[in-house]
Short mmCIF file of C-alpha atoms in Angstrom, two decimals:
data_model
loop_
_atom_site.label_atom_id
_atom_site.label_comp_id
_atom_site.label_asym_id
_atom_site.label_seq_id
_atom_site.Cartn_x
_atom_site.Cartn_y
_atom_site.Cartn_z
CA MET A 1 84.05 109.36 123.87
CA ASN A 2 86.16 107.77 126.50
CA PRO A 3 88.66 105.13 125.27
CA SER A 4 89.81 103.28 128.27
CA ASN A 5 93.61 102.76 128.02
CA THR A 6 95.03 106.13 128.87
CA PRO A 7 93.31 109.49 129.34
CA HIS A 8 93.26 112.01 126.42
CA ASN A 9 91.69 115.26 125.45
CA LEU A 10 90.11 113.90 123.20
CA ASP A 11 79.70 110.62 93.97
CA LYS A 12 62.88 112.13 63.66
CA SER A 13 66.15 110.21 62.70
CA THR A 14 66.97 110.60 59.04
CA ASN A 15 66.07 107.48 57.05
CA PRO A 16 67.74 106.33 53.82
CA ASP A 17 66.24 107.56 50.56
CA SER A 18 63.29 105.42 49.54
CA ILE A 19 64.21 102.98 46.81
CA PRO A 20 61.51 100.95 45.02
CA LYS A 21 61.92 97.33 45.61
CA PRO A 22 62.73 95.17 42.65
CA GLY A 23 59.66 94.06 40.61
CA GLU A 24 57.38 96.58 42.33
CA SER A 25 56.77 98.75 39.20
CA PRO A 26 53.06 99.09 38.37
CA SER A 27 51.37 96.52 36.08
CA ASN A 28 51.13 97.75 32.50
CA PRO A 29 48.53 95.84 30.45
CA ALA A 30 49.20 95.56 26.67
CA PRO A 31 47.96 98.75 25.04
CA SER A 32 45.48 98.73 22.11
CA THR A 33 47.35 101.50 20.37
CA PRO A 34 51.01 102.17 20.16
CA ILE A 35 52.38 104.57 22.70
CA THR A 36 55.54 106.49 22.93
CA PRO A 37 58.09 104.71 25.07
CA PRO A 38 58.60 106.50 28.40
CA THR A 39 61.73 108.52 28.97
CA PRO A 40 64.18 106.38 30.89
CA ILE A 41 64.59 107.31 34.57
CA LYS A 42 68.03 108.72 35.34
CA THR A 43 69.56 106.68 38.16
CA LYS A 44 72.76 107.24 40.16
CA PRO A 45 75.53 104.94 39.05
CA LEU A 46 76.36 102.11 41.44
CA SER A 47 79.50 102.61 43.49
CA MET A 48 82.28 99.99 43.54
CA ALA A 49 81.14 98.89 46.94
CA GLU A 50 77.56 98.44 45.71
CA LYS A 51 78.72 96.51 42.72
CA ASN A 52 80.98 94.43 44.95
CA PRO A 53 79.66 94.09 48.57
CA GLY A 54 82.68 92.02 49.57
CA LEU A 55 84.90 95.08 48.87
CA LEU A 56 82.81 97.11 51.36
CA ILE A 57 83.26 94.53 54.09
CA ALA A 58 87.00 94.33 53.50
CA SER A 59 87.25 98.14 53.74
CA ILE A 60 85.40 98.20 57.10
CA LEU A 61 87.64 95.49 58.47
CA GLY A 62 90.70 97.40 57.29
CA VAL A 63 89.62 100.52 59.14
CA VAL A 64 88.98 98.60 62.31
CA LEU A 65 92.34 96.86 62.10
CA LEU A 66 94.11 100.18 61.54
CA ALA A 67 92.40 101.65 64.62
CA LEU A 68 93.44 98.70 66.80
CA VAL A 69 97.11 98.96 65.61
CA THR A 70 97.08 102.73 66.35
CA MET A 71 95.69 102.20 69.90
CA LEU A 72 98.28 99.48 70.58
CA THR A 73 101.13 101.72 69.42
CA ILE A 74 99.95 104.56 71.63
CA ASN A 75 99.75 102.29 74.70
CA ILE A 76 103.22 100.90 74.07
CA SER A 77 104.57 104.42 73.76
CA LYS A 78 102.96 105.42 77.03
CA ASN A 79 104.35 102.50 78.84
CA LEU A 80 107.81 103.23 77.53
CA ASN A 81 107.49 106.87 78.50
CA ASN A 82 106.26 105.93 82.01
CA ASN A 83 109.03 103.51 82.86
CA ASP A 84 109.15 103.59 86.67
CA GLY A 85 112.86 103.11 87.12
CA ASP A 86 114.42 105.20 89.85
CA THR A 87 115.68 108.57 88.96
CA VAL A 88 117.91 111.04 90.71
CA ASP A 89 116.54 114.48 91.60
CA PRO A 90 118.29 116.93 89.24
CA ARG A 91 119.08 119.13 92.23
CA GLN A 92 121.33 116.48 93.76
CA THR A 93 124.99 117.16 93.89
CA ASN A 94 127.71 114.55 93.52
CA ASN A 95 128.05 114.02 97.28
CA GLN A 96 124.39 113.13 97.73
CA ILE A 97 123.03 109.60 97.55
CA ARG A 98 123.09 107.93 94.20
CA LEU A 99 119.97 105.81 93.68
CA ASN A 100 120.19 102.44 91.97
CA THR A 101 118.66 103.01 88.52
CA ASN A 102 117.87 99.27 88.22
CA ASN A 103 115.93 99.08 91.48
CA ASP A 104 112.49 97.47 91.13
CA ARG A 105 109.74 99.80 92.17
CA ASP A 106 106.43 98.84 93.70
CA ALA A 107 104.65 96.48 91.29
CA SER A 108 101.41 98.22 92.09
CA GLN A 109 102.49 101.48 90.48
CA SER A 110 100.61 102.26 87.27
CA SER A 111 101.59 104.09 84.09
CA THR A 112 99.53 107.03 85.31
CA LYS A 113 101.96 107.59 88.15
CA THR A 114 99.41 106.63 90.77
CA SER A 115 100.11 103.78 93.18
CA THR A 116 99.02 102.05 96.35
CA ASP A 117 101.19 102.12 99.41
CA LYS A 118 102.96 98.75 99.49
CA ASN A 119 106.57 98.21 100.30
CA LYS A 120 108.77 95.20 101.03
CA PHE A 121 108.44 95.76 104.81
CA GLN A 122 104.72 94.91 104.60
CA ASP A 123 103.50 91.54 103.49
CA PRO A 124 103.08 91.30 99.71
CA ASP A 125 99.32 90.83 100.08
CA GLN A 126 99.00 93.57 102.76
CA ASN A 127 97.44 95.92 100.34
CA SER A 128 95.20 93.66 98.30
CA VAL A 129 93.39 96.80 97.22
CA SER A 130 89.90 96.29 95.85
CA PRO A 131 89.20 98.41 92.76
CA LYS A 132 86.08 99.65 94.58
CA SER A 133 88.22 101.31 97.18
CA LEU A 134 90.29 103.43 94.83
CA SER A 135 87.94 106.37 94.32
CA GLY A 136 89.43 109.74 95.27
CA ALA A 137 93.19 109.68 95.03
CA LEU A 138 95.33 111.53 97.50
CA ILE A 139 97.30 114.31 95.79
CA LYS A 140 100.99 115.15 96.33
CA ARG A 141 102.17 118.26 98.04
CA THR A 142 105.66 119.59 98.70
CA VAL A 143 106.44 120.98 102.18
CA PRO A 144 107.16 124.73 101.88
CA ASN A 145 110.70 125.82 102.76
CA ALA A 146 111.70 122.19 103.09
CA GLN A 147 115.45 122.84 103.03
CA SER A 148 115.48 125.53 105.73
CA SER A 149 113.21 123.48 107.95
CA LYS A 150 115.23 120.35 107.43
CA ALA A 151 112.21 118.52 105.97
CA ILE A 152 114.29 116.55 103.61
CA CYS A 153 114.64 112.87 102.77
CA ASN A 154 117.81 110.68 103.09
CA ASP A 155 118.94 111.82 99.62
CA GLY A 156 118.35 115.54 100.25
CA THR A 157 115.11 115.86 98.21
CA ASP A 158 112.36 118.15 99.54
CA TYR A 159 109.78 116.21 101.53
CA THR A 160 106.45 115.53 99.83
CA TYR A 161 103.20 114.04 101.16
CA TYR A 162 99.62 113.40 100.06
CA THR A 163 96.28 114.88 101.13
CA ARG A 164 92.54 114.48 100.40
CA PRO A 165 90.01 116.70 102.17
CA GLY A 166 87.01 115.24 103.93
CA THR A 167 83.49 115.62 102.72
CA SER A 168 80.87 118.15 103.89
CA ASP A 169 80.81 118.27 107.70
CA ASN A 170 83.95 116.03 108.09
CA THR A 171 86.68 118.38 106.82
CA ASN A 172 87.83 118.99 110.38
CA LYS A 173 88.10 115.30 111.18
CA TRP A 174 91.49 113.86 110.26
CA VAL A 175 93.32 110.59 109.79
CA ILE A 176 97.10 111.23 109.46
CA TYR A 177 98.96 108.10 108.40
CA PHE A 178 102.68 107.50 108.89
CA GLN A 179 104.06 104.99 106.39
CA GLY A 180 106.34 102.21 107.60
CA GLY A 181 109.39 100.62 106.02
CA GLY A 182 111.96 99.46 108.52
CA ALA A 183 115.10 101.51 109.03
CA CYS A 184 118.85 101.32 108.49
CA THR A 185 121.06 101.47 111.55
CA SER A 186 124.56 100.99 110.14
CA GLU A 187 126.54 102.10 107.10
CA GLU A 188 126.26 98.64 105.65
CA ALA A 189 122.52 98.49 106.10
CA CYS A 190 122.00 101.95 104.63
CA THR A 191 124.09 101.09 101.57
CA THR A 192 121.92 98.04 101.00
CA ARG A 193 118.79 100.17 101.55
CA ALA A 194 119.83 102.58 98.83
CA GLU A 195 120.51 99.70 96.41
CA GLU A 196 117.43 97.62 97.13
CA ASP A 197 114.80 100.06 98.43
CA GLY A 198 115.50 103.37 96.75
CA ASP A 199 111.84 104.46 97.12
CA LEU A 200 112.33 104.61 100.87
CA ILE A 201 115.09 107.20 100.88
CA THR A 202 113.68 109.84 98.43
CA ALA A 203 110.77 112.13 97.79
CA ASP A 204 110.79 111.17 94.10
CA HIS A 205 107.27 109.67 94.13
CA GLN A 206 104.18 109.59 91.96
CA GLU A 207 101.83 112.61 91.84
CA SER A 208 98.88 110.78 93.41
CA ARG A 209 98.37 107.80 95.65
CA LEU A 210 95.55 105.28 96.28
CA SER A 211 94.94 103.37 99.39
CA ASP A 212 92.60 100.93 101.15
CA GLY A 213 91.81 100.28 104.77
CA ILE A 214 91.60 103.29 107.09
CA LEU A 215 92.33 105.60 104.13
CA SER A 216 89.59 104.08 101.89
CA THR A 217 86.70 106.22 100.84
CA VAL A 218 84.47 103.10 100.58
CA GLU A 219 82.11 102.81 103.51
CA SER A 220 82.04 98.99 103.58
CA HIS A 221 85.83 98.95 103.90
CA ASN A 222 86.19 101.90 106.25
CA PRO A 223 82.84 102.48 107.94
CA ASP A 224 83.83 105.13 110.47
CA PHE A 225 86.54 107.26 108.78
CA ASN A 226 85.88 107.02 105.04
CA ASN A 227 84.76 110.60 104.61
CA TRP A 228 87.31 112.20 106.93
CA SER A 229 90.25 114.33 105.76
CA HIS A 230 93.12 111.90 104.93
CA VAL A 231 96.86 112.54 104.98
CA PHE A 232 99.45 110.02 103.83
CA LEU A 233 103.04 110.58 104.94
CA PRO A 234 105.57 108.66 102.86
CA TYR A 235 108.59 107.33 104.76
CA CYS A 236 111.98 108.46 103.43
CA SER A 237 114.15 109.18 106.45
CA SER A 238 114.98 105.58 107.53
CA ASP A 239 115.01 106.62 111.19
CA THR A 240 111.51 105.74 112.54
CA TRP A 241 110.45 109.35 111.99
CA ALA A 242 112.57 110.61 114.85
CA GLY A 243 116.12 111.28 113.66
CA ASP A 244 118.27 114.36 113.79
CA ALA A 245 121.57 113.33 112.19
CA VAL A 246 123.73 113.76 109.06
CA LYS A 247 126.18 111.09 108.07
CA GLU A 248 128.66 110.43 105.31
CA ILE A 249 128.26 106.92 103.95
CA ASN A 250 130.44 105.78 101.06
CA ASN A 251 131.10 109.40 100.10
CA ASP A 252 127.39 110.16 100.06
CA THR A 253 125.56 112.54 102.41
CA TRP A 254 122.66 110.90 104.22
CA TYR A 255 120.10 113.08 106.11
CA PHE A 256 118.27 111.35 108.96
CA TYR A 257 115.76 114.18 109.62
CA GLY A 258 112.53 112.31 110.49
CA HIS A 259 111.93 114.46 113.56
CA HIS A 260 112.12 117.64 111.43
CA ILE A 261 109.89 116.14 108.69
CA VAL A 262 107.11 115.55 111.21
CA THR A 263 107.42 119.04 112.63
CA ALA A 264 107.32 120.67 109.19
CA VAL A 265 104.33 118.67 108.04
CA VAL A 266 102.32 119.52 111.15
CA ASP A 267 103.15 123.19 110.67
CA ASP A 268 102.05 122.99 107.03
CA LEU A 269 98.75 121.35 108.04
CA PHE A 270 98.20 124.04 110.64
CA ALA A 271 98.60 126.69 107.90
CA GLY A 272 96.01 124.96 105.70
CA ALA A 273 97.81 122.79 103.22
CA GLY A 274 96.38 123.19 99.71
CA ASN A 275 92.65 122.66 99.77
CA MET A 276 92.64 121.19 103.33
CA SER A 277 91.12 122.84 106.36
CA LYS A 278 93.48 123.94 109.09
CA LEU A 279 94.57 121.22 111.50
CA GLY A 280 94.28 123.69 114.38
CA ASP A 281 90.50 123.84 113.68
CA SER A 282 90.09 120.06 113.98
CA THR A 283 87.56 118.28 116.13
CA ASP A 284 89.02 114.79 115.78
CA VAL A 285 92.43 113.54 114.85
CA LEU A 286 93.69 109.98 114.52
CA VAL A 287 97.48 109.83 114.23
CA VAL A 288 98.13 106.36 112.85
CA GLY A 289 101.04 104.31 111.46
CA SER A 290 102.12 100.87 110.43
CA SER A 291 105.35 99.18 111.60
CA ALA A 292 108.09 101.75 111.64
CA GLY A 293 105.35 104.28 110.83
CA GLY A 294 103.72 103.34 114.15
CA GLY A 295 107.12 103.81 115.74
CA GLY A 296 107.02 107.35 114.44
CA VAL A 297 103.55 107.78 115.89
CA GLN A 298 104.54 106.68 119.37
CA LEU A 299 107.64 108.88 119.40
CA ASN A 300 105.82 112.00 118.16
CA LEU A 301 102.25 111.49 119.42
CA ASP A 302 102.35 113.68 122.54
CA ARG A 303 104.20 116.50 120.71
CA ILE A 304 101.50 116.57 118.00
CA SER A 305 98.74 116.41 120.58
CA ASP A 306 100.25 119.26 122.60
CA LYS A 307 100.50 121.50 119.52
CA ILE A 308 96.89 120.87 118.56
CA HIS A 309 95.57 121.26 122.07
CA GLY A 310 97.51 124.56 122.28
CA VAL A 311 94.89 126.09 120.01
CA SER A 312 91.96 123.69 120.35
CA ARG A 313 91.63 122.05 123.77
CA ASP A 314 88.42 120.18 122.82
CA THR A 315 89.97 118.26 119.91
CA ASN A 316 89.87 114.48 120.39
CA ILE A 317 93.33 113.09 119.54
CA VAL A 318 94.43 109.49 119.66
CA GLY A 319 97.10 107.29 118.14
CA VAL A 320 96.81 103.90 116.36
CA LEU A 321 99.88 101.67 116.35
CA ASP A 322 99.69 98.93 113.66
CA SER A 323 102.25 96.09 114.10
CA THR A 324 104.45 98.43 116.14
CA TRP A 325 104.12 97.12 119.68
CA SER A 326 107.52 96.08 121.00
CA PHE A 327 108.25 94.42 124.34
CA VAL A 328 111.20 93.11 126.31
CA VAL A 329 111.91 89.47 125.25
CA GLU A 330 115.04 87.46 124.52
CA PRO A 331 115.44 86.54 120.81
CA PHE A 332 115.48 82.97 119.67
CA THR A 333 118.93 83.35 118.25
CA VAL A 334 120.07 86.96 117.68
CA ARG A 335 118.09 90.13 116.95
CA VAL A 336 118.59 91.34 113.36
CA ASP A 337 117.59 94.50 111.52
CA ALA A 338 115.65 94.84 108.27
CA TYR A 339 118.65 93.76 106.29
CA GLY A 340 119.78 90.81 108.35
CA ASN A 341 122.45 92.65 110.32
CA ILE A 342 122.74 91.90 114.04
CA THR A 343 121.48 94.97 115.89
CA THR A 344 120.05 96.31 119.16
CA GLU A 345 117.62 99.08 120.09
CA GLU A 346 120.60 101.02 121.31
CA ASP A 347 122.09 100.89 117.76
CA VAL A 348 118.90 102.45 116.38
CA GLY A 349 118.76 105.32 118.84
CA ASN A 350 122.46 106.17 118.61
CA PHE A 351 122.81 105.94 114.83
CA HIS A 352 119.99 108.42 114.13
CA ASN A 353 120.42 110.66 117.18
CA THR A 354 116.81 109.90 117.92
CA ILE A 355 114.58 112.56 119.47
CA GLY A 356 112.05 110.51 121.40
CA ASP A 357 109.29 111.15 123.87
CA GLU A 358 110.45 113.76 126.47
CA SER A 359 108.47 112.50 129.38
CA CYS A 360 109.81 108.95 129.06
CA GLU A 361 113.37 110.06 128.49
CA SER A 362 113.38 112.29 131.51
CA ALA A 363 112.15 109.44 133.72
CA VAL A 364 113.98 106.39 132.40
CA SER A 365 117.75 106.35 132.63
CA ASP A 366 118.45 103.93 129.79
CA THR A 367 116.72 106.17 127.26
CA ASP A 368 118.38 104.94 124.08
CA VAL A 369 116.96 101.50 124.61
CA SER A 370 113.88 101.52 126.84
CA CYS A 371 111.99 104.56 125.51
CA ARG A 372 112.00 103.11 121.99
CA THR A 373 110.26 99.94 123.39
CA THR A 374 106.52 100.46 123.38
CA GLN A 375 106.01 98.47 126.55
CA THR A 376 108.27 100.86 128.41
CA LEU A 377 107.11 104.03 126.67
CA ALA A 378 103.35 103.42 126.95
CA PRO A 379 102.91 104.54 130.62
CA TYR A 380 104.49 107.90 129.80
CA LEU A 381 102.23 108.74 126.89
CA SER A 382 99.47 111.10 127.87
CA THR A 383 97.60 110.57 124.59
CA SER A 384 95.49 107.40 124.23
CA PHE A 385 96.38 104.88 121.59
CA PHE A 386 94.90 101.68 120.06
CA THR A 387 97.15 98.72 119.28
CA TYR A 388 97.08 96.11 116.53
CA ILE A 389 99.58 93.26 116.98
CA ASP A 390 99.51 89.88 115.37
CA GLN A 391 100.75 87.19 117.74
CA ARG A 392 102.46 85.40 114.86
CA ASP A 393 103.70 88.43 113.05
CA SER A 394 106.08 86.92 110.52
CA LEU A 395 108.38 89.94 110.24
CA LYS A 396 108.71 90.47 113.98
CA LEU A 397 109.47 86.79 114.51
CA THR A 398 112.06 86.88 111.77
CA ARG A 399 113.81 89.70 113.55
CA MET A 400 113.98 87.37 116.56
CA GLY A 401 115.57 84.57 114.53
CA VAL A 402 112.34 82.58 114.05
CA THR A 403 111.81 81.71 110.39
CA ASN A 404 109.93 78.40 110.53
CA LEU A 405 107.29 77.61 113.17
CA GLN A 406 107.16 74.04 111.88
CA ASP A 407 110.60 73.56 113.40
CA SER A 408 110.08 72.10 116.89
CA ALA A 409 112.70 74.33 118.59
CA GLN A 410 111.36 77.51 117.03
CA ARG A 411 107.75 76.49 117.79
CA ALA A 412 108.69 75.91 121.40
CA TYR A 413 110.29 79.34 121.61
CA TRP A 414 107.10 80.93 120.23
CA GLU A 415 104.76 78.91 122.50
CA ASP A 416 106.75 79.02 125.72
CA ILE A 417 108.51 82.38 125.56
CA TYR A 418 107.49 84.81 122.81
CA GLN A 419 103.66 84.54 122.87
CA PRO A 420 103.26 84.40 126.69
CA THR A 421 105.56 87.44 127.09
CA LEU A 422 103.67 89.32 124.40
CA LEU A 423 100.30 88.57 125.95
CA THR A 424 101.48 89.70 129.35
CA SER A 425 102.75 92.95 127.89
CA ILE A 426 99.43 93.83 126.25
CA ALA A 427 97.11 92.48 128.92
CA ASN A 428 96.09 95.91 130.26
CA LEU A 429 95.64 97.76 127.00
CA GLY A 430 92.19 99.32 126.68
CA GLY A 431 92.12 99.35 122.85
CA LEU A 432 93.49 96.23 121.24
CA PHE A 433 93.08 93.91 118.27
CA SER A 434 95.41 90.91 118.35
CA PRO A 435 94.80 88.20 115.70
CA MET A 436 96.91 85.13 114.94
CA VAL A 437 97.20 85.10 111.11
CA GLY A 438 100.99 85.49 110.79
CA LYS A 439 100.90 88.79 108.90
CA HIS A 440 102.58 92.13 109.37
CA THR A 441 100.53 95.41 109.13
CA SER A 442 96.91 95.91 108.32
CA LEU A 443 95.86 99.54 108.52
CA THR A 444 95.90 100.38 104.85
CA GLY A 445 95.14 96.96 103.40
CA ASP A 446 92.20 94.63 103.15
CA ARG A 447 93.04 92.96 106.50
CA PHE A 448 91.65 96.12 108.13
CA TYR A 449 88.16 94.85 107.27
CA THR A 450 88.58 91.12 106.47
CA VAL A 451 90.49 89.47 109.33
CA LYS A 452 88.10 88.65 112.13
CA ILE A 453 88.19 87.60 115.80
CA ASP A 454 84.86 86.34 117.05
CA GLY A 455 83.18 87.97 114.05
CA LEU A 456 84.80 91.36 114.57
CA THR A 457 87.28 93.13 112.37
CA PHE A 458 90.05 95.59 113.22
CA ALA A 459 87.83 98.33 111.79
CA ASP A 460 84.93 97.26 114.06
CA VAL A 461 86.93 97.19 117.27
CA LEU A 462 88.76 100.42 116.54
CA GLY A 463 85.47 102.12 115.97
CA ASN A 464 84.01 100.69 119.19
CA TRP A 465 87.00 102.04 121.06
CA TYR A 466 87.18 105.50 119.58
CA PHE A 467 83.46 106.27 119.62
CA ASP A 468 82.97 104.46 122.95
CA ARG A 469 80.34 102.17 121.47
CA SER A 470 78.92 99.29 123.40
CA GLY A 471 80.79 96.55 121.51
CA PRO A 472 84.17 94.98 122.48
CA LYS A 473 87.07 97.36 122.52
CA SER A 474 89.83 94.84 123.12
CA VAL A 475 89.88 91.38 121.45
CA ILE A 476 92.61 88.74 121.49
CA ALA A 477 92.62 85.60 119.35
CA GLU A 478 93.17 82.31 121.14
CA GLN A 479 94.99 79.25 119.87
CA PRO A 480 92.68 77.08 117.77
#
């Protein structure tokens, strides 16, 4: 395997009693001499149902109706008992974050406490998960010694994540997925995040999780990685997986410990988490993420690679950045964060005390800004990565002040400034899939295997790149 963007070390019955039919008694011709009348045959009295067949039918219908009512009552009770409203971890103290108990949770969660991985920072149809793809749920695990290792969420709950071992010969091949979900870079934004997106600041999640795309076990959806070991890392630090800060916001203590969460999870996987093999014994590792999750990948990729290569130099390790690629471009109006607040990359780095990529930060003077921008960071990453970026990504354009491409001025900005600058910034990437469908994120949704450029899907091109197959490894959609 030799991806070309940057070098890396790489399922006999019992019959009813016979009853003479009516009129079938033998023929008895008139006798010539009197005979003694036969003794009457003793018969079983007819039951009420036999005397009145209508009563039997009514009884059966009554039993069926009673069963249906019972089943309905049980289901209603289950639904009431599994109300998915936000709850506060009982270990929380008064000075920790108070979640909004009226916050709407992900509509895809089911009453069995199993859900897909949608959130508001991905398009609503991002995870149009086919029922066929939901075999083999990932199971929740809590990081050992979470408090002492600082592996805790914004609200102070111990970090939890999800695993599913690979099959047969693939247990040492891994896909580790970092979930996205924006960030909060000011006290105002974090307050809104707690009120509107409580799931993104806590470890209070369901016991199992289902996913599609690169975490699907269905071969037609995920042809190359369906039987690998899968790890899903929920996002709950609001700091692009790289923070090291504690803040008091509205008398609540917020922990921005994304950097420590990543470190603790990798250590747990090295030790052999649950029924998983040890990450240090791996032969192949894809560290992948969507949106802010991809931001976490790019900021932690070389550190993860160095740790694995410290015990297994022959392991192939790459990153996959889904809807993460950022580049230097002037906004249409002003740059805003996930909650509509005006912001800059410098705000992000400073607010969370971001621990980024060491090689970039040692070489670039303006580290708080530039080394969080993928275009600037990319040359300093020693681990190869594949990029997915939609040229009309609706969320990224919104952050630039573009909300309606039918507006002539906004359309002109996209055509004359945004798109050309984007295409220039990705021109030399060796592994790339860049459609033009106006959607944000694709790794764990059906767009991983449905959106096509020249007949090829994201899954196809990623596989070509990783396994060094003969097909295209970089494809860019052109304007129709």
